[in-house]
CSV table of N, CA and C in Angstrom, one decimal:
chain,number,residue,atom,x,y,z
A,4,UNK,N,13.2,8.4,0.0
A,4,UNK,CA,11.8,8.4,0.3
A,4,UNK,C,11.3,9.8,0.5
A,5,UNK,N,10.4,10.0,-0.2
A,5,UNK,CA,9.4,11.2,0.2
A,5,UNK,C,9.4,11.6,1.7
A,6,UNK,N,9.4,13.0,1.8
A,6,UNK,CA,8.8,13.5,3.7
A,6,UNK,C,7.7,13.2,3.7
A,7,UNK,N,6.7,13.3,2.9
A,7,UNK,CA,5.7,13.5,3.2
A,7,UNK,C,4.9,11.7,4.1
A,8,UNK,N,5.7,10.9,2.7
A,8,UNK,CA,5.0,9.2,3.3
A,8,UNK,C,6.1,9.0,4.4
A,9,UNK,N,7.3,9.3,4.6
A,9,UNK,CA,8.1,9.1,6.0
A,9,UNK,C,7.4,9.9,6.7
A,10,UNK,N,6.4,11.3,7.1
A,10,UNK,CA,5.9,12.1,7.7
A,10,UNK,C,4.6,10.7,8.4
A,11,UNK,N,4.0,10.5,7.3
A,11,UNK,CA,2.7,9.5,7.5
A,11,UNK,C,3.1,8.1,8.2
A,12,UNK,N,4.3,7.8,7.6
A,12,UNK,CA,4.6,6.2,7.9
A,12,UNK,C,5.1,6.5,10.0
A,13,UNK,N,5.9,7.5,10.5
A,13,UNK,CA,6.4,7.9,11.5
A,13,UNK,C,5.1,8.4,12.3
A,14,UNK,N,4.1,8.7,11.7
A,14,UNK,CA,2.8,9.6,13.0
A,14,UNK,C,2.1,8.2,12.9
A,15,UNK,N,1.9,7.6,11.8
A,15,UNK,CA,0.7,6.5,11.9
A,15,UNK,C,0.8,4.9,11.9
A,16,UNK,N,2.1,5.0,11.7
A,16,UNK,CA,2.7,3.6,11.5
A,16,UNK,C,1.6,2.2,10.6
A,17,UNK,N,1.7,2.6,9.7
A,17,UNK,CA,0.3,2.2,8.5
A,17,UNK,C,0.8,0.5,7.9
A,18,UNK,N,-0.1,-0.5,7.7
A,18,UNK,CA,0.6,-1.4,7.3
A,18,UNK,C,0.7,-0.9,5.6
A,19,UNK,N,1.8,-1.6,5.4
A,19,UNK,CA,2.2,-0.9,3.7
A,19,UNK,C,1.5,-2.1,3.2
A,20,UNK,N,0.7,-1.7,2.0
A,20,UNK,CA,0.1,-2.8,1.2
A,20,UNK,C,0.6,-2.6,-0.6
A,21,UNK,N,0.8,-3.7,-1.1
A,21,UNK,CA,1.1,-3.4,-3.3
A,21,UNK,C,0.9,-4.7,-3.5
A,22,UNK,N,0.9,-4.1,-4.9
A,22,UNK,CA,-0.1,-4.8,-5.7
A,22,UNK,C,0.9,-6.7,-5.6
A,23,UNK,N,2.3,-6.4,-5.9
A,23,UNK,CA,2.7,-7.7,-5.8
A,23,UNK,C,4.1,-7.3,-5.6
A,24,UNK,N,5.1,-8.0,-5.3
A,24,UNK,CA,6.4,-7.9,-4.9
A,24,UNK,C,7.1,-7.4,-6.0
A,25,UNK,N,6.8,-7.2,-7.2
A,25,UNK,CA,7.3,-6.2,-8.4
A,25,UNK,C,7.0,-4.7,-8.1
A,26,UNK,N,5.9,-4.4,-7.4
A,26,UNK,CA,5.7,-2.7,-6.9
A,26,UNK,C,6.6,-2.1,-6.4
A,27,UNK,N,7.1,-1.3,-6.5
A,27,UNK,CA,7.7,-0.7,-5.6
A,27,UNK,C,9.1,-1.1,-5.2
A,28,UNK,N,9.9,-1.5,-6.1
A,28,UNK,CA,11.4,-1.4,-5.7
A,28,UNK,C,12.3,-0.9,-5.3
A,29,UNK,N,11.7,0.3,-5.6
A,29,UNK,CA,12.5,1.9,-5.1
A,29,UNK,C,12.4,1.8,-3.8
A,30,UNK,N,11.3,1.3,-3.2
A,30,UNK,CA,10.7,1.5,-2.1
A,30,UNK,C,11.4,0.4,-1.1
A,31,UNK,N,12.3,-0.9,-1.5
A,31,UNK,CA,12.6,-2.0,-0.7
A,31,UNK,C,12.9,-1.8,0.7
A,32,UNK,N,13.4,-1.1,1.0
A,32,UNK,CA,13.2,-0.4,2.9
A,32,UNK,C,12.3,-0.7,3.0
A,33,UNK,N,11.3,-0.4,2.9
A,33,UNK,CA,9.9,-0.4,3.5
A,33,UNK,C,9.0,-2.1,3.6
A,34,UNK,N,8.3,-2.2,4.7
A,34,UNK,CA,7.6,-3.6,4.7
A,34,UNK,C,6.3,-3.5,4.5
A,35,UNK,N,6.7,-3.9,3.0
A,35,UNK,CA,5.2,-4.0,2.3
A,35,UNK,C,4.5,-5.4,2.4
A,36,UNK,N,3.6,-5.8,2.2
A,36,UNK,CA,2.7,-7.1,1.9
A,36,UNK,C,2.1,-6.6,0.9
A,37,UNK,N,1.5,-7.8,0.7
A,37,UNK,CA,0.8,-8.2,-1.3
A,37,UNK,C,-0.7,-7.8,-0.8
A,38,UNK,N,-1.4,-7.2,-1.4
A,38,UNK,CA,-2.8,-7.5,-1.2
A,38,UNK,C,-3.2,-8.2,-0.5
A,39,UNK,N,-3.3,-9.2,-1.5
A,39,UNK,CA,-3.7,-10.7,-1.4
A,39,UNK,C,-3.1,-11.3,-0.2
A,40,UNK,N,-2.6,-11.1,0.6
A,40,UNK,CA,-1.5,-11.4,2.1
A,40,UNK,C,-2.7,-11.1,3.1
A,41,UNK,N,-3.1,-9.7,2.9
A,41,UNK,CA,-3.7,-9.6,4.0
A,41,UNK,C,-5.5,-9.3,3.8
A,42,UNK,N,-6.3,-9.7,3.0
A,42,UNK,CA,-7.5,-9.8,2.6
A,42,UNK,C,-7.7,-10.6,3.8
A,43,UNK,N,-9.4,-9.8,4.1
A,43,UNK,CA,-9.6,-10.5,5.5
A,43,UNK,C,-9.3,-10.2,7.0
A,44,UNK,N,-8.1,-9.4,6.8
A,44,UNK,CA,-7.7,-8.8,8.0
A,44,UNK,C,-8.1,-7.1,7.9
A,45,UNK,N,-7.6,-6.5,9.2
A,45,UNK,CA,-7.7,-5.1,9.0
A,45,UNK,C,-6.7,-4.1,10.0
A,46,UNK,N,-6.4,-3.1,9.9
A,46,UNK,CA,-5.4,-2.4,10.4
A,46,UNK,C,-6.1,-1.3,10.6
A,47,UNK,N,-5.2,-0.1,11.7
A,47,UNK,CA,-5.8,1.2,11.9
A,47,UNK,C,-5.8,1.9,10.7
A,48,UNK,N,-4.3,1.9,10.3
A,48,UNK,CA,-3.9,2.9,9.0
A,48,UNK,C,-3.2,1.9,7.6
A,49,UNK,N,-3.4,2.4,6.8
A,49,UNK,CA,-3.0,1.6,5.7
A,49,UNK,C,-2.2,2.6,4.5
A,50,UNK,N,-1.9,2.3,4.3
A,50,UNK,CA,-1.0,3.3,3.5
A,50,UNK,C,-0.7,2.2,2.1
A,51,UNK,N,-1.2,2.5,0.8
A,51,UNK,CA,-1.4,1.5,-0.7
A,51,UNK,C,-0.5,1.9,-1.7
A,52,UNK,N,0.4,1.6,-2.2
A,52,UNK,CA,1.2,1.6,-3.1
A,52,UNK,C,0.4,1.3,-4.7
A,53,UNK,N,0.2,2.4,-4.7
A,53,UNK,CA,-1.0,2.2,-6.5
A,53,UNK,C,0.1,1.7,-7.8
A,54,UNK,N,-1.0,1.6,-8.5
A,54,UNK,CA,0.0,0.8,-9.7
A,54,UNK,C,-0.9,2.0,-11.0
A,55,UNK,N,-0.2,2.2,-11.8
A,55,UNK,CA,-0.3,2.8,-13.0
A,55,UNK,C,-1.9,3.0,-13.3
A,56,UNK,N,-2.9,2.0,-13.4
A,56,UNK,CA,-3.8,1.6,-13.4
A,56,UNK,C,-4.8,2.1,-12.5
A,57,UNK,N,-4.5,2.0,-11.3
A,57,UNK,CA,-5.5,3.2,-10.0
A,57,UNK,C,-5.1,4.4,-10.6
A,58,UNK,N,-3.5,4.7,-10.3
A,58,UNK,CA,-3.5,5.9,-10.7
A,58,UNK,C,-4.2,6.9,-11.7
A,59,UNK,N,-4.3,6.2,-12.8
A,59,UNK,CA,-5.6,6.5,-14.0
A,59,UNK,C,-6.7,6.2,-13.5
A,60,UNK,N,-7.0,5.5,-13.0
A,60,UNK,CA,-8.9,5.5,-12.3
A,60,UNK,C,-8.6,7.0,-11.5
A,61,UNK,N,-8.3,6.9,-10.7
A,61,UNK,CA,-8.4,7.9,-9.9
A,61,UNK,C,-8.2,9.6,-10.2
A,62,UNK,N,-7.4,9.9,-11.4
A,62,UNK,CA,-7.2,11.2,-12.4
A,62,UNK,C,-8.4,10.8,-13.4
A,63,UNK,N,-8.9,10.5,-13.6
A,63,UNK,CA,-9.7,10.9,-14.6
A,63,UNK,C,-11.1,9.8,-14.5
A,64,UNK,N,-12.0,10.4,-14.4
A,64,UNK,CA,-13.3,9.7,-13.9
A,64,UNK,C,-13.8,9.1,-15.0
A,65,UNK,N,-13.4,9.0,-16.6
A,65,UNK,CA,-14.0,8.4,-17.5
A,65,UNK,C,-13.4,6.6,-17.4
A,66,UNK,N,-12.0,6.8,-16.9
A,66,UNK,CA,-11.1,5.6,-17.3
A,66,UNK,C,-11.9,4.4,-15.8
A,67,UNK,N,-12.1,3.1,-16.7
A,67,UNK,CA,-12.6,2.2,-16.2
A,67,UNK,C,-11.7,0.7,-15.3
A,68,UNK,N,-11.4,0.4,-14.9
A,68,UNK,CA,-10.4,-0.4,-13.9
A,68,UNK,C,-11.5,-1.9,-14.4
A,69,UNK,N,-10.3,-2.6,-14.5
A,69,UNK,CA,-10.7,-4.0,-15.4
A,69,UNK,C,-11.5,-5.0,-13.4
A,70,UNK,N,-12.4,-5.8,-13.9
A,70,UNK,CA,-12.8,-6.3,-12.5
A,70,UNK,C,-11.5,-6.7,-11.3
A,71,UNK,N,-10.6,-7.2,-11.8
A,71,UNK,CA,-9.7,-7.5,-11.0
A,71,UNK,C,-8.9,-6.3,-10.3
A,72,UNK,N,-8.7,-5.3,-11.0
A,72,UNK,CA,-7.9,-4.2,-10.5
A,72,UNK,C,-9.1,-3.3,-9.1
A,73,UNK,N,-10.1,-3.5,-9.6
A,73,UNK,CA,-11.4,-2.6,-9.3
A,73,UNK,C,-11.2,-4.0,-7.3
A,74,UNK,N,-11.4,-4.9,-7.5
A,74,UNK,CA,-11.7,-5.9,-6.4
A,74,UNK,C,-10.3,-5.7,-5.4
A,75,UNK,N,-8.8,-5.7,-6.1
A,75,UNK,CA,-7.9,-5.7,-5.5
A,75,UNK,C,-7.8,-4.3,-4.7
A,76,UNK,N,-7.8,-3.3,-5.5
A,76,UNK,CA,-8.4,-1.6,-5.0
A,76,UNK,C,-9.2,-1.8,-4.2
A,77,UNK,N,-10.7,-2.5,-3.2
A,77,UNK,CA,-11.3,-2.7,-2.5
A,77,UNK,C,-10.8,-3.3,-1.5
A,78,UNK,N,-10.1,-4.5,-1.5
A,78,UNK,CA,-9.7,-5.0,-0.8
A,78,UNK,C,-8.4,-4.3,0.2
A,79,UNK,N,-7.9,-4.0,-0.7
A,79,UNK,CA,-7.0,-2.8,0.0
A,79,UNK,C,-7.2,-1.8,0.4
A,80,UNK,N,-8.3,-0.6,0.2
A,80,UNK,CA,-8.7,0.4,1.0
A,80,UNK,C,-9.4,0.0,2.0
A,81,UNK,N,-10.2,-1.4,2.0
A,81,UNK,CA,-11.2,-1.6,3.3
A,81,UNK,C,-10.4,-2.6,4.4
A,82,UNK,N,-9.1,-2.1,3.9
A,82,UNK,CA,-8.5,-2.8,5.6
A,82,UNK,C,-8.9,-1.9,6.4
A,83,UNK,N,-8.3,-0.8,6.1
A,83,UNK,CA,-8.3,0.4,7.3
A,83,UNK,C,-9.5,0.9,7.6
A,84,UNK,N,-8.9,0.8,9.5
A,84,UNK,CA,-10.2,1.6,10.2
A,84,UNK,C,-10.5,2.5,10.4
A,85,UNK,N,-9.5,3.8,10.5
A,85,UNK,CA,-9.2,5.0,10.3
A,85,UNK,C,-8.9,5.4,9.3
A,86,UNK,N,-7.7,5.7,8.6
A,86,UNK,CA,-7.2,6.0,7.8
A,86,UNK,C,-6.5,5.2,6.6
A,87,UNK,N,-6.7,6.1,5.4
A,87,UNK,CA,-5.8,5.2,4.1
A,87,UNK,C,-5.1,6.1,3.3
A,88,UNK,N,-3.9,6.1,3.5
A,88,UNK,CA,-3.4,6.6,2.1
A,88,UNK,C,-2.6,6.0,1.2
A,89,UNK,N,-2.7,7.2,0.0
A,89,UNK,CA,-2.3,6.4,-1.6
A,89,UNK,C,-0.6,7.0,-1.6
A,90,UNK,N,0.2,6.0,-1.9
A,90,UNK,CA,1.4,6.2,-2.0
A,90,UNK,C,1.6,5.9,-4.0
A,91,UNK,N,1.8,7.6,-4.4
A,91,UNK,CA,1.9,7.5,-5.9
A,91,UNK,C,3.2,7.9,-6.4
């Protein structure tokens, strides 16, 4: 694992959120939840495991995110009350 998301995950203790239980394998240590798990609820810090798809929305402002990716991306940054970060 990266210092920098063990730096984040150890100061802020963030709930981990992805897109589905195929994200992030590399990552299996870590307790992630689905989106879709926790819609509805909300946390101090959140820390989002992006999928291919944000990652291109987010580098390049022309590329357009299909409704579902655009709603899931919402749902996931607006848990957090303080803070959110992108785990890329």
């Amino acid at each position: 694992m990266r210092k920098d998301l063990q730096d984040y995950i150890n100061e802020y203790n963030p709930k981990l959120l992805r897109h589905s239980k195929a994200c992030g394998k590399n990552l299996e240590n870590l307790d992630f939840k689905t989106i879709g798990k926790v819609k509805g609820l909300s946390f101090d810090h959140v820390a989002i495991l992006v999928t291919k798809q944000i990652l291109n929305f987010i580098k390049n402002k022309d590329k357009v995110l299909t409704q579902k990716s655009a709603c899931e991306f919402y749902v996931a940054v607006t848990r957090a009350r303080h803070s959110v970060a992108l785990i890329v």
